[in-house]
Short mmCIF file of C-alpha atoms in Angstrom, two decimals:
data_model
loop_
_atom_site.label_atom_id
_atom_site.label_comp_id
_atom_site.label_asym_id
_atom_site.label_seq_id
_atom_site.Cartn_x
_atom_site.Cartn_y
_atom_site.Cartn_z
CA UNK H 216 54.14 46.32 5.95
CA UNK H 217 55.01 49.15 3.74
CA UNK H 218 58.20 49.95 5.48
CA UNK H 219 60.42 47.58 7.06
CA UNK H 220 62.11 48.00 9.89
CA UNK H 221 65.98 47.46 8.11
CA UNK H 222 67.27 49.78 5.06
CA UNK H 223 69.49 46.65 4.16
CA UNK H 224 69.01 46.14 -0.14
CA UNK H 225 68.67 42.12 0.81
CA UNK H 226 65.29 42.29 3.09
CA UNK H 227 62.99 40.06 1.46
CA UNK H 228 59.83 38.15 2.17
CA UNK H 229 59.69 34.72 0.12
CA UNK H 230 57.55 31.71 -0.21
CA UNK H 231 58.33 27.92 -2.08
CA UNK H 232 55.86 25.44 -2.60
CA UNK H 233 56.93 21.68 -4.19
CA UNK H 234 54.30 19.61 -5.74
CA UNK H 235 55.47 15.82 -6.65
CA UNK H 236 53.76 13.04 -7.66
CA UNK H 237 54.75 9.51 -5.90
CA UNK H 238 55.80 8.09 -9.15
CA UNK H 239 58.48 10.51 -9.96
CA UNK H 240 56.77 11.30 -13.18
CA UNK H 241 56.33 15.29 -12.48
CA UNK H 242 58.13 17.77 -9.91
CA UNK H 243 56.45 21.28 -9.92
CA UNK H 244 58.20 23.75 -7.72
CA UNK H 245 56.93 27.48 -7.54
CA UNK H 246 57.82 30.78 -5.37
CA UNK H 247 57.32 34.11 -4.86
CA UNK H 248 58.98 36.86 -3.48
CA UNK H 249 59.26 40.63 -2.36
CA UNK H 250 61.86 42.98 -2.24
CA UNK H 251 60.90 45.99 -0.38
CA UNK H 252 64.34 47.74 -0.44
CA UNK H 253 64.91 47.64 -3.98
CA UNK H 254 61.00 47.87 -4.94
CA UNK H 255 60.75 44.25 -6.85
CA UNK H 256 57.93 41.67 -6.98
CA UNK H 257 58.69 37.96 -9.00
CA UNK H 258 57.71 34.80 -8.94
CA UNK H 259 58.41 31.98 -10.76
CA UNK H 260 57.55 27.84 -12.19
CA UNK H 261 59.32 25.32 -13.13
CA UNK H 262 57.81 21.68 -13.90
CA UNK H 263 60.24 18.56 -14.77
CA UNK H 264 58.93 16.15 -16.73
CA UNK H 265 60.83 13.35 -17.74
CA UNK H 266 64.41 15.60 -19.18
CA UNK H 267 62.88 18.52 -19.63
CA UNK H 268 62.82 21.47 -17.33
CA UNK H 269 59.60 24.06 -18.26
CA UNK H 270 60.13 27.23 -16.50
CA UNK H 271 58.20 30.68 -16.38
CA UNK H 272 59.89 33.52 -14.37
CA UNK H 273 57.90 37.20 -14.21
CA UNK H 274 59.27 40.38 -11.99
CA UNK H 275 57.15 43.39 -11.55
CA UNK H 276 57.45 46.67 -9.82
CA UNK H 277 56.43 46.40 -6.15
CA UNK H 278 53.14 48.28 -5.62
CA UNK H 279 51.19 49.31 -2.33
CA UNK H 280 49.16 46.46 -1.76
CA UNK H 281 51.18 43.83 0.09
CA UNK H 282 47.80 41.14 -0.09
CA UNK H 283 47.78 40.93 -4.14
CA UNK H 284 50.55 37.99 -4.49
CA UNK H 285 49.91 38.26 -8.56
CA UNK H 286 53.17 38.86 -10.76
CA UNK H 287 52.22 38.36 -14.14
CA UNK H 288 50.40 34.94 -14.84
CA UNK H 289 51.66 33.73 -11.80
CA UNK H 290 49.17 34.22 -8.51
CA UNK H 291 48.87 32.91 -4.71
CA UNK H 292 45.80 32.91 -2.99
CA UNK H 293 45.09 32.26 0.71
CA UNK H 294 41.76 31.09 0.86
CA UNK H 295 42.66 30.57 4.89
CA UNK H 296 45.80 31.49 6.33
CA UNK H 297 47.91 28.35 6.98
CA UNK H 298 45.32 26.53 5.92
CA UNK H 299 44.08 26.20 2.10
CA UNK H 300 45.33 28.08 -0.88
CA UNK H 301 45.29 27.98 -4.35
CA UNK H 302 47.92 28.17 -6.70
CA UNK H 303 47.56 29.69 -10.62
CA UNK H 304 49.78 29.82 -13.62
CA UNK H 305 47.93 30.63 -16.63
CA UNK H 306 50.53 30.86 -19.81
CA UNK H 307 50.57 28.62 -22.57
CA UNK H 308 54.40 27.63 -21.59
CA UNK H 309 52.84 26.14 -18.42
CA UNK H 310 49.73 26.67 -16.49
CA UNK H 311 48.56 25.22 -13.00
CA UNK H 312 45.47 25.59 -11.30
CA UNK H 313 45.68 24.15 -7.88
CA UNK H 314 44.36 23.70 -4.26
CA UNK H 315 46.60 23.62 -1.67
CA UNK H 316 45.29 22.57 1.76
CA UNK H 317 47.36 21.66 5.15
CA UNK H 318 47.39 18.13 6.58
CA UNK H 319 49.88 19.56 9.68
CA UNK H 320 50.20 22.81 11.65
CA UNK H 321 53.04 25.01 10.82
CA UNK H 322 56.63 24.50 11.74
CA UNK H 323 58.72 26.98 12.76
CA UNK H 324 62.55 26.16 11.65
CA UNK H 325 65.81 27.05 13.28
CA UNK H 326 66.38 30.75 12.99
CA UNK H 327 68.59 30.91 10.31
CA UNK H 328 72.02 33.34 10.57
CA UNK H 329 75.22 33.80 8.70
CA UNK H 330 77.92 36.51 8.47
CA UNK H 331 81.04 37.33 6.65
CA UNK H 332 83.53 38.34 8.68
CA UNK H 333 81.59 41.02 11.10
CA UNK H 334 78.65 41.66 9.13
CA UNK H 335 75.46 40.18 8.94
CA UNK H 336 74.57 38.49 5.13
CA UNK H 337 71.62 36.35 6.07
CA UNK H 338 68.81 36.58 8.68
CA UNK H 339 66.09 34.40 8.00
CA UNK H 340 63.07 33.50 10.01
CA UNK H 341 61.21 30.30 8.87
CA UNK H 342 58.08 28.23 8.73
CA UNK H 343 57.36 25.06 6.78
CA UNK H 344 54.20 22.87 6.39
CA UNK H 345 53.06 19.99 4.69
CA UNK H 346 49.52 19.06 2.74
CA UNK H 347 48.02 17.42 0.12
CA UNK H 348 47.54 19.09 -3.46
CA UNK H 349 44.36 18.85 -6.26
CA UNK H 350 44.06 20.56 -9.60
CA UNK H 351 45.46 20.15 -13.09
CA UNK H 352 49.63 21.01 -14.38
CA UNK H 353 49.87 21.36 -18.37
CA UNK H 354 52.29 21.68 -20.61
CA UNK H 355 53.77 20.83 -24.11
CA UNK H 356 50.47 19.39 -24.92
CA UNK H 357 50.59 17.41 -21.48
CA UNK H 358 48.44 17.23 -18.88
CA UNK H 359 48.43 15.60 -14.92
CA UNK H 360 45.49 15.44 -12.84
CA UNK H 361 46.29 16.23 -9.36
CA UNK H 362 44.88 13.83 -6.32
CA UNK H 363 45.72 14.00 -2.64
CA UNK H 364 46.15 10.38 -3.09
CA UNK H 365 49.08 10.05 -5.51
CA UNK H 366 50.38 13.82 -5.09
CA UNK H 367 52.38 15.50 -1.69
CA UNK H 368 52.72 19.08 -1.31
CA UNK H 369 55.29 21.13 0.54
CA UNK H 370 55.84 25.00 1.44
CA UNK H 371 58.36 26.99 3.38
CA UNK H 372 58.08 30.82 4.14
CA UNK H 373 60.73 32.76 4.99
CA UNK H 374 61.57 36.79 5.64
CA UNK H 375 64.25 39.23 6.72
CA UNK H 376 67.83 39.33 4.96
CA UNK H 377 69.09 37.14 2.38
CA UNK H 378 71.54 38.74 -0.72
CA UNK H 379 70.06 39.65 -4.15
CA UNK H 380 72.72 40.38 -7.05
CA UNK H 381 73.74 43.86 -7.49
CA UNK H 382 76.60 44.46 -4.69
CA UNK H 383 80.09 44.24 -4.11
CA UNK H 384 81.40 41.88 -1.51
CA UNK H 385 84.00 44.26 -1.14
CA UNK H 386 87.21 43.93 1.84
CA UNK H 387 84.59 41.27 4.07
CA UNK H 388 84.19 39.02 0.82
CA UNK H 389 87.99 38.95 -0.20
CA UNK H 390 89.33 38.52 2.98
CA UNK H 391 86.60 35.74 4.76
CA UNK H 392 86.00 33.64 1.25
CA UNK H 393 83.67 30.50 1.56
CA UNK H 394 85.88 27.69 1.98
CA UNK H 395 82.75 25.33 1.65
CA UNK H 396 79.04 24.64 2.38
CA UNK H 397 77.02 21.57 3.13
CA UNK H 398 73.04 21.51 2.91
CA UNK H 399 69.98 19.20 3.74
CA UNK H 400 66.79 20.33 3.86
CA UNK H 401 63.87 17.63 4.17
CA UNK H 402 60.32 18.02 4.50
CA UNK H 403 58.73 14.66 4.78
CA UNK H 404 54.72 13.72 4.47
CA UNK H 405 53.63 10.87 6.28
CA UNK H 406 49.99 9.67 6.75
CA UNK H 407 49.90 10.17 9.93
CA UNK H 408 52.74 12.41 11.19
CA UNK H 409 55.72 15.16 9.20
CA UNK H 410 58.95 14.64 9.95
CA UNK H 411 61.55 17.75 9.13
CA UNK H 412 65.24 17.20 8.85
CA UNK H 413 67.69 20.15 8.51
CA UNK H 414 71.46 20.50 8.42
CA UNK H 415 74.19 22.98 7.41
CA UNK H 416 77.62 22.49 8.27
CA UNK H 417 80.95 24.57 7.28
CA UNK H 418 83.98 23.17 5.22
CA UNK H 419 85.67 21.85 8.50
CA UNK H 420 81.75 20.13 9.80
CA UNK H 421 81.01 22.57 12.32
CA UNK H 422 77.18 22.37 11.71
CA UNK H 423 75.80 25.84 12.32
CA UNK H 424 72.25 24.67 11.49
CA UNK H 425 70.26 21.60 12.75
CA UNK H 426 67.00 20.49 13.05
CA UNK H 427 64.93 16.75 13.37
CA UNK H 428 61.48 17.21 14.37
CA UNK H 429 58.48 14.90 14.52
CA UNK H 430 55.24 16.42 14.25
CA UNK H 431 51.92 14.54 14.77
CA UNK H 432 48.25 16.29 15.37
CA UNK H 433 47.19 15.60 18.95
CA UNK H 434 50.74 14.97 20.37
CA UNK H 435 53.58 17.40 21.36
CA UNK H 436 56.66 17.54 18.88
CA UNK H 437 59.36 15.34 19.02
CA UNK H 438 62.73 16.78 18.61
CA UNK H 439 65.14 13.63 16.85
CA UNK H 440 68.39 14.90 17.98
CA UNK H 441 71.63 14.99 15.57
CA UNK H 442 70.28 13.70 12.30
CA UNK H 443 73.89 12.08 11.04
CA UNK H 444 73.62 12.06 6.86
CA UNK H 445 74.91 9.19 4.54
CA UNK H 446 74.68 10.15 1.13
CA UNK H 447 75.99 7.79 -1.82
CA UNK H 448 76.88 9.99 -4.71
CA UNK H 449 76.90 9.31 -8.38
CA UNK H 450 80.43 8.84 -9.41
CA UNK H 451 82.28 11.99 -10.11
CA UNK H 452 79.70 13.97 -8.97
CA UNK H 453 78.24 15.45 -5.61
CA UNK H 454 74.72 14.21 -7.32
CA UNK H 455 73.21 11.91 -4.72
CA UNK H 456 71.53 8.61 -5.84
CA UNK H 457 70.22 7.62 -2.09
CA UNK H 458 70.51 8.18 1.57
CA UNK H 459 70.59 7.48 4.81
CA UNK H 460 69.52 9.73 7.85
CA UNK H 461 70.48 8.60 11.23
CA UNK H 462 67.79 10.10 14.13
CA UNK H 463 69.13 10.52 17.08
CA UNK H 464 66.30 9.63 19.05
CA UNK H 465 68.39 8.24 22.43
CA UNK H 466 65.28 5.96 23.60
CA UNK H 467 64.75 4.82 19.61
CA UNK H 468 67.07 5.55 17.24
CA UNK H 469 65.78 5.66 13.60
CA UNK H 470 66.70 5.83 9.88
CA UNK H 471 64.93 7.70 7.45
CA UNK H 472 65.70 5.94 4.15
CA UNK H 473 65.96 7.88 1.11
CA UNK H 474 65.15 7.10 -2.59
CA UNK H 475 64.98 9.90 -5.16
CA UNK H 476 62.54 10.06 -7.76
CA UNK H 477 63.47 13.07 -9.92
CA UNK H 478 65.64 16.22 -9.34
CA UNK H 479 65.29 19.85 -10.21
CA UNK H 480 68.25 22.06 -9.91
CA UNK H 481 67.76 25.19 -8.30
CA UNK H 482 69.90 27.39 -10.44
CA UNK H 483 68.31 26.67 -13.68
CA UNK H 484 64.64 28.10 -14.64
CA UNK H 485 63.95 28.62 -10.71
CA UNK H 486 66.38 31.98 -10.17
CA UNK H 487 68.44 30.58 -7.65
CA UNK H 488 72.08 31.43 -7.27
CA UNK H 489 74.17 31.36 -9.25
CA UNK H 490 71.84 31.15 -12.12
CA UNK H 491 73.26 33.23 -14.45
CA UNK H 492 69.80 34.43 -16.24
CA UNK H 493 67.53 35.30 -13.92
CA UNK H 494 67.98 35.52 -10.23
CA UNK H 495 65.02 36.83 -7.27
CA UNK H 496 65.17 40.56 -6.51
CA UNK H 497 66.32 41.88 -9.47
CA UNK H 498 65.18 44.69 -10.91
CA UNK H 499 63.56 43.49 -15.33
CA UNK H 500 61.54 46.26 -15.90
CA UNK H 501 58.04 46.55 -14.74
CA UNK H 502 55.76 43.74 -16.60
CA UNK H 503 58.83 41.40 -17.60
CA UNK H 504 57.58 37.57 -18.08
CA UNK H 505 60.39 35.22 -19.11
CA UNK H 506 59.86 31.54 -20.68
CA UNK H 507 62.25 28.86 -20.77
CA UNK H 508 62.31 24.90 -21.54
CA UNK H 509 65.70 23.25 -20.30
CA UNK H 510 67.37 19.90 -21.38
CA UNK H 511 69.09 18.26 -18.24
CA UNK H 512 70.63 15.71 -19.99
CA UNK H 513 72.70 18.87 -21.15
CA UNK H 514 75.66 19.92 -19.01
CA UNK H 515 74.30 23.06 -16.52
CA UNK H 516 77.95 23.89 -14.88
CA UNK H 517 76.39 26.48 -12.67
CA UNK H 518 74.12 24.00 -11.62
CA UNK H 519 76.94 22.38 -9.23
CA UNK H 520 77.54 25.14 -7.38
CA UNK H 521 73.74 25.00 -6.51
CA UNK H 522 70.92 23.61 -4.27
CA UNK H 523 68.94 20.46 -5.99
CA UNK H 524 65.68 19.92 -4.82
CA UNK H 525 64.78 16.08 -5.85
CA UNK H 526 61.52 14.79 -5.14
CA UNK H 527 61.97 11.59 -2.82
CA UNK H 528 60.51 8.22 -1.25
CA UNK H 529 60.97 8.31 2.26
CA UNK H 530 60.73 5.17 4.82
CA UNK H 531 60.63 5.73 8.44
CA UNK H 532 59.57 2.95 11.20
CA UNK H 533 58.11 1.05 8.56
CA UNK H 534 56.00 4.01 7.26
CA UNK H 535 56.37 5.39 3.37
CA UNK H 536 56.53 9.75 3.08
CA UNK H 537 56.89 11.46 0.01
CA UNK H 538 58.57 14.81 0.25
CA UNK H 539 61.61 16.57 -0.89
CA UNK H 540 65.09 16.38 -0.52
CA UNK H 541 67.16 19.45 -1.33
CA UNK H 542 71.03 19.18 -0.76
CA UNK H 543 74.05 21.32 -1.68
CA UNK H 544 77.18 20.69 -1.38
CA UNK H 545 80.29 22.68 -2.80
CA UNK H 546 83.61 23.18 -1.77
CA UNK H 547 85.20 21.36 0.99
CA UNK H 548 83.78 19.46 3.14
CA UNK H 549 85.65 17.02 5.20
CA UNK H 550 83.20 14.69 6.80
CA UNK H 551 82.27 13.89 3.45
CA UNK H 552 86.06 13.72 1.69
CA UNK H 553 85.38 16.89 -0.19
CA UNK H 554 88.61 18.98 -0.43
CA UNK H 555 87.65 21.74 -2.74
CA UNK H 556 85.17 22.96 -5.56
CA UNK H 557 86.17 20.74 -8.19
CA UNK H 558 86.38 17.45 -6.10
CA UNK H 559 83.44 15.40 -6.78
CA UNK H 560 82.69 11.40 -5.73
CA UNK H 561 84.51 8.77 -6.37
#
């Protein structure tokens, strides 16, 4: 655990968990991460509430023991592995004291590869899961009581390569630019079952990453085929209002209807590229805790170029999920009509 098995600067070992409440009233999403090859620990919150993005970010220097998931007032506990754990922020920006516990056994997603030219950028193995959530969020003098009932909770974990800021792209980056990149990634809860949708695709649509699986307790997963996307985009934007998922179940095909209820940008407060602030695996100083509040009625240009997690209302075979859908899309992308970075929706 000490030392892994790569001298690459990019191996990680992250986690994400989203918290949303079915109204669309509060979207808490929280990681953290370690950086073994460039000797980092962070971890950071954001909560939207209505406009407002709250957001504390801490980074710390990497010590010995690889079971204390605490960067400054940000902790993880595991309680039981893949089972129940408990989630803390305690700062006066934002605080959180909550139980996580699993409603569905852990998913392993596609393995996840990409490369410029001849060498390798990303190499990511994956597991998500979905449960229900109980505790208390706070801030600016407001407070939501958690309840399985009227809260979801999702989590993905992930490890091996992924970039961190600090190097040059060099020959590989200026002679195999990214022409475009196209991104759905959708954990649903249901009652009774979790569905979870993924898709990547390339400027031209070659999809180089797909998933549609149907888990439920008791039964053998169902693979869904070739989920096919339609996504209806706020005018002159790539910001989607709704969506349709066609399953390509061959004995039943399906939709998976979706209605968002409130959207957090990645790049802002959560350290995501390209945030240009604060982004995972780099290197603050040992003890560094950031704070933030965000308007997003302001203009975040960086933002754009981005992954958006928005919490979302799912309906599937006349069942209702709550989950999250995260998309990205920038560049071009020609089963959507995309033709470079600046073109947005009509």
């Amino acid at each position: 655990m000490k030392h892994v098995a790569t001298g690459d600067r990019n191996a990680y070992d992250r986690c994400i968990f989203h918290v949303l409440d079915h109204q669309g009233r509060a979207l808490l999403i929280l990681g953290l991460g370690v950086y073994p090859n460039v000797g980092v620990i962070d971890a950071y919150a954001t909560l939207r509430v209505g406009d407002t993005l709250h957001a504390v970010r801490a980074s710390d220097a990497l010590g010995d023991d690889r079971m204390r998931l605490v960067v400054g007032p940000l902790r993880i506990e595991v309680a039981e592995p893949l089972r129940r754990l408990r989630l803390v922020c305690d700062d006066d920006a934002l605080s959180y004291d909550l139980a996580w516990t699993a409603d569905f056994p852990a998913l392993w997603e596609p393995h996840h590869v990409q490369r410029r030219g001849d060498r390798l950028t990303l190499e990511g193995r994956r597991f998500v899961q979905a449960g229900s959530v109980a505790g208390v969020i706070r801030a600016a003098g407001e407070e939501f009581r958690v309840d399985a009932g009227e809260w979801t909770g999702t989590r993905d974990r992930s490890w091996g390569v992924r970039p961190i800021p600090g190097e040059e792209g060099g020959r590989l980056a200026e002679e195999h630019p990214t022409e475009g990149f196209h991104w759905i990634w959708c954990p649903v809860r249901f009652e009774d079952r979790f569905l979870m949708v993924i898709v990547q695709e390339d400027a031209d649509g070659h999809r180089s990453l797909n998933e549609a699986t149907l888990v439920r307790p008791g039964h053998r997963d169902r693979q869904l085929g070739w989920p096919q996307p339609e996504i209806t985009y706020r005018p002159g934007t790539r910001h989607p209002e709704r969506a349709l998922i066609h399953l390509g179940d061959v004995r039943k095909p399906r939709e998976l209807e979706v209605e968002i209820l409130t959207s957090s940008p990645l790049a802002v407060g959560a350290g995501y590229p390209p945030a240009d602030d604060w982004q995972h695996g780099t290197w603050r100083g040992r003890g560094w805790t950031d704070r933030r509040t965000y308007d997003l009625t302001e203009a975040h240009p960086l933002a754009a170029y981005g992954v958006t997690d928005h919490a979302a209302r799912f309906r599937l075979d006349g069942r209702t999920g709550h989950g999250i859908f995260e998309h990205g899309s920038f560049g071009r992308h020609d089963p959507s009509g995309f033709t470079d970075f600046k073109s947005v929706a009509p």
